[in-house]
Amino acid sequence: EAVVLLKNEEEILPLKKQKIALIGDMAKNPRYQGAGSSTINPYKLESAYDCLKQESIQFEYAKGYGRIETQEDEEYRKEAVKIAKENDIVVIFAGLTENYESEGMDRTTLELPKNQNNLIEEISKVNNNIVIVLSNGSPITMPWKDKVKGIITGYLGGEAGGKAIVNCLLGKVNPSGKLAESWPIRYEDCISAKEYAKQKDALYKESIYVGYRYYDSAKVKVRFPFGYGLSYTTFAYSNLSVDKDGVTFTIKNTGDVEGTEIAQLYVGKQSETIFRPVRELKGFARVTLAPGEEKSVHIAFDDKTFRFYDTRTDTWEVESGNYQIMVGTDADTMVLEGSLDVVGTVAEGGYSKEILPEYFSGKIENVD
């Protein structure tokens, strides 16, 4: 249920009856858990390679790359390119290796290991039908995104992650996870990039502008926004109503297979005296629908929906006024919009646009 479908151009997934090239060390030796003290000995470990065999799926396999980059990578790459030429579709298992991502150290780059990026680049020259299956504990950059048709991630899927990914690749399960973080296009787009690890002291200038709250407010494009995730089916939203208790709306499965959608409630408010992100997630609902089925969905407001922390009173307050109420499929894509007048605990806040212009605009990279 947590597997996230990131790209599915020309409906390349689920896999059809085609000649398949399976490439990547992680297909046989999965990166399924963290490193360091989070490492455990699994009771049973399932690889995608073995699970595809169990499903009687015919494929050719090549290792493609080593876990640690060596001179052998050139031979691995040549073998992989050869079988990629000879098959209809290429499924590449890639991701962050144990020496790229672990506790006790910081990542020095958002990129995949170079031998994996090079492999994907070379295969894209000989085959247009490429699916990337990722194992990663955190976001990566994707210089090859426009050269592949499918991208799916199970993050670090645990000992049964191989079977879960295969079920999604074959369409036995419709992947329906959504990203719990934004994936930037490049590291320099992260608001902390200019400060972090550049000097003795790291200055936390962001205030509330962390993750999607920053990207949305400062209008910085991302590779994949918070809350993003595709499906093998499609959904239509309609009939939004807003009252003091929450929002109600309808979701319909407009595709051909059963699917699960995660609708997200966002709230925003334009204010002259309180700085806020453009929108903030305030609730969500997970709905499973058969083809053609529709359901009424309710997401309730709670005591956190409209509040802000007031430094004048050192407590949570609610600003009176008109709030934008939005339902989205991710932090960038709002499909239903309404509004609500709220009587709060304070008429206005105590912040000044003149003194704090960067915090009112969200463009906080120049805070002195």
PDB file of N, CA, C and O in Angstrom, residues 67-92:
ATOM      1  N   ARG A  67      27.660  -3.046  -6.321  1.00  0.00           N
ATOM      2  CA  ARG A  67      27.222  -2.254  -5.165  1.00  0.00           C
ATOM      3  C   ARG A  67      28.244  -1.170  -4.842  1.00  0.00           C
ATOM      4  O   ARG A  67      27.904  -0.065  -4.449  1.00  0.00           O
ATOM      5  N   ILE A  68      29.516  -1.511  -5.006  1.00  0.00           N
ATOM      6  CA  ILE A  68      30.595  -0.532  -4.872  1.00  0.00           C
ATOM      7  C   ILE A  68      31.219  -0.362  -6.253  1.00  0.00           C
ATOM      8  O   ILE A  68      31.486  -1.350  -6.951  1.00  0.00           O
ATOM      9  N   GLU A  69      31.414   0.864  -6.678  1.00  0.00           N
ATOM     10  CA  GLU A  69      31.896   1.132  -8.028  1.00  0.00           C
ATOM     11  C   GLU A  69      33.343   0.652  -8.212  1.00  0.00           C
ATOM     12  O   GLU A  69      34.228   1.031  -7.449  1.00  0.00           O
ATOM     13  N   THR A  70      33.558  -0.184  -9.242  1.00  0.00           N
ATOM     14  CA  THR A  70      34.883  -0.704  -9.564  1.00  0.00           C
ATOM     15  C   THR A  70      35.043  -0.746 -11.083  1.00  0.00           C
ATOM     16  O   THR A  70      34.115  -0.423 -11.840  1.00  0.00           O
ATOM     17  N   GLN A  71      36.205  -1.207 -11.535  1.00  0.00           N
ATOM     18  CA  GLN A  71      36.447  -1.325 -12.975  1.00  0.00           C
ATOM     19  C   GLN A  71      35.557  -2.392 -13.614  1.00  0.00           C
ATOM     20  O   GLN A  71      35.340  -2.382 -14.827  1.00  0.00           O
ATOM     21  N   GLU A  72      35.039  -3.305 -12.803  1.00  0.00           N
ATOM     22  CA  GLU A  72      34.152  -4.344 -13.333  1.00  0.00           C
ATOM     23  C   GLU A  72      32.849  -3.768 -13.879  1.00  0.00           C
ATOM     24  O   GLU A  72      32.158  -4.424 -14.672  1.00  0.00           O
ATOM     25  N   ASP A  73      32.497  -2.539 -13.461  1.00  0.00           N
ATOM     26  CA  ASP A  73      31.232  -1.949 -13.891  1.00  0.00           C
ATOM     27  C   ASP A  73      31.121  -1.854 -15.408  1.00  0.00           C
ATOM     28  O   ASP A  73      30.022  -1.968 -15.964  1.00  0.00           O
ATOM     29  N   GLU A  74      32.255  -1.666 -16.093  1.00  0.00           N
ATOM     30  CA  GLU A  74      32.206  -1.554 -17.557  1.00  0.00           C
ATOM     31  C   GLU A  74      31.733  -2.860 -18.184  1.00  0.00           C
ATOM     32  O   GLU A  74      30.915  -2.853 -19.117  1.00  0.00           O
ATOM     33  N   GLU A  75      32.191  -3.980 -17.648  1.00  0.00           N
ATOM     34  CA  GLU A  75      31.755  -5.287 -18.163  1.00  0.00           C
ATOM     35  C   GLU A  75      30.288  -5.539 -17.818  1.00  0.00           C
ATOM     36  O   GLU A  75      29.527  -6.047 -18.650  1.00  0.00           O
ATOM     37  N   TYR A  76      29.908  -5.198 -16.573  1.00  0.00           N
ATOM     38  CA  TYR A  76      28.495  -5.344 -16.195  1.00  0.00           C
ATOM     39  C   TYR A  76      27.600  -4.537 -17.130  1.00  0.00           C
ATOM     40  O   TYR A  76      26.530  -4.990 -17.551  1.00  0.00           O
ATOM     41  N   ARG A  77      28.047  -3.332 -17.452  1.00  0.00           N
ATOM     42  CA  ARG A  77      27.255  -2.425 -18.286  1.00  0.00           C
ATOM     43  C   ARG A  77      27.132  -2.973 -19.711  1.00  0.00           C
ATOM     44  O   ARG A  77      26.052  -2.933 -20.310  1.00  0.00           O
ATOM     45  N   LYS A  78      28.223  -3.488 -20.250  1.00  0.00           N
ATOM     46  CA  LYS A  78      28.196  -4.042 -21.610  1.00  0.00           C
ATOM     47  C   LYS A  78      27.202  -5.200 -21.706  1.00  0.00           C
ATOM     48  O   LYS A  78      26.431  -5.305 -22.666  1.00  0.00           O
ATOM     49  N   GLU A  79      27.227  -6.078 -20.712  1.00  0.00           N
ATOM     50  CA  GLU A  79      26.311  -7.220 -20.702  1.00  0.00           C
ATOM     51  C   GLU A  79      24.867  -6.737 -20.635  1.00  0.00           C
ATOM     52  O   GLU A  79      23.978  -7.255 -21.327  1.00  0.00           O
ATOM     53  N   ALA A  80      24.616  -5.730 -19.789  1.00  0.00           N
ATOM     54  CA  ALA A  80      23.257  -5.207 -19.630  1.00  0.00           C
ATOM     55  C   ALA A  80      22.759  -4.558 -20.917  1.00  0.00           C
ATOM     56  O   ALA A  80      21.606  -4.747 -21.321  1.00  0.00           O
ATOM     57  N   VAL A  81      23.606  -3.771 -21.552  1.00  0.00           N
ATOM     58  CA  VAL A  81      23.227  -3.111 -22.811  1.00  0.00           C
ATOM     59  C   VAL A  81      22.915  -4.158 -23.886  1.00  0.00           C
ATOM     60  O   VAL A  81      21.959  -3.997 -24.668  1.00  0.00           O
ATOM     61  N   LYS A  82      23.672  -5.238 -23.910  1.00  0.00           N
ATOM     62  CA  LYS A  82      23.451  -6.301 -24.898  1.00  0.00           C
ATOM     63  C   LYS A  82      22.060  -6.904 -24.755  1.00  0.00           C
ATOM     64  O   LYS A  82      21.321  -7.034 -25.739  1.00  0.00           O
ATOM     65  N   ILE A  83      21.663  -7.260 -23.526  1.00  0.00           N
ATOM     66  CA  ILE A  83      20.338  -7.883 -23.376  1.00  0.00           C
ATOM     67  C   ILE A  83      19.227  -6.836 -23.486  1.00  0.00           C
ATOM     68  O   ILE A  83      18.107  -7.169 -23.867  1.00  0.00           O
ATOM     69  N   ALA A  84      19.525  -5.577 -23.182  1.00  0.00           N
ATOM     70  CA  ALA A  84      18.519  -4.517 -23.358  1.00  0.00           C
ATOM     71  C   ALA A  84      18.161  -4.359 -24.830  1.00  0.00           C
ATOM     72  O   ALA A  84      17.007  -4.106 -25.184  1.00  0.00           O
ATOM     73  N   LYS A  85      19.148  -4.518 -25.717  1.00  0.00           N
ATOM     74  CA  LYS A  85      18.917  -4.433 -27.163  1.00  0.00           C
ATOM     75  C   LYS A  85      18.013  -5.552 -27.651  1.00  0.00           C
ATOM     76  O   LYS A  85      17.231  -5.378 -28.587  1.00  0.00           O
ATOM     77  N   GLU A  86      18.110  -6.710 -27.006  1.00  0.00           N
ATOM     78  CA  GLU A  86      17.468  -7.919 -27.519  1.00  0.00           C
ATOM     79  C   GLU A  86      16.062  -8.148 -26.976  1.00  0.00           C
ATOM     80  O   GLU A  86      15.403  -9.119 -27.362  1.00  0.00           O
ATOM     81  N   ASN A  87      15.588  -7.257 -26.084  1.00  0.00           N
ATOM     82  CA  ASN A  87      14.279  -7.455 -25.470  1.00  0.00           C
ATOM     83  C   ASN A  87      13.375  -6.261 -25.702  1.00  0.00           C
ATOM     84  O   ASN A  87      13.827  -5.165 -26.056  1.00  0.00           O
ATOM     85  N   ASP A  88      12.061  -6.488 -25.510  1.00  0.00           N
ATOM     86  CA  ASP A  88      11.068  -5.448 -25.778  1.00  0.00           C
ATOM     87  C   ASP A  88      11.057  -4.363 -24.707  1.00  0.00           C
ATOM     88  O   ASP A  88      10.834  -3.195 -25.002  1.00  0.00           O
ATOM     89  N   ILE A  89      11.252  -4.769 -23.462  1.00  0.00           N
ATOM     90  CA  ILE A  89      11.150  -3.846 -22.348  1.00  0.00           C
ATOM     91  C   ILE A  89      12.269  -4.123 -21.358  1.00  0.00           C
ATOM     92  O   ILE A  89      12.693  -5.284 -21.190  1.00  0.00           O
ATOM     93  N   VAL A  90      12.774  -3.073 -20.729  1.00  0.00           N
ATOM     94  CA  VAL A  90      13.868  -3.194 -19.769  1.00  0.00           C
ATOM     95  C   VAL A  90      13.381  -2.728 -18.402  1.00  0.00           C
ATOM     96  O   VAL A  90      12.873  -1.608 -18.268  1.00  0.00           O
ATOM     97  N   VAL A  91      13.519  -3.591 -17.415  1.00  0.00           N
ATOM     98  CA  VAL A  91      13.178  -3.237 -16.033  1.00  0.00           C
ATOM     99  C   VAL A  91      14.477  -3.162 -15.246  1.00  0.00           C
ATOM    100  O   VAL A  91      15.159  -4.176 -15.065  1.00  0.00           O
ATOM    101  N   ILE A  92      14.835  -1.959 -14.803  1.00  0.00           N
ATOM    102  CA  ILE A  92      16.102  -1.744 -14.111  1.00  0.00           C
ATOM    103  C   ILE A  92      15.838  -1.507 -12.630  1.00  0.00           C
ATOM    104  O   ILE A  92      15.131  -0.565 -12.259  1.00  0.00           O
TER     105      ILE A  92
END
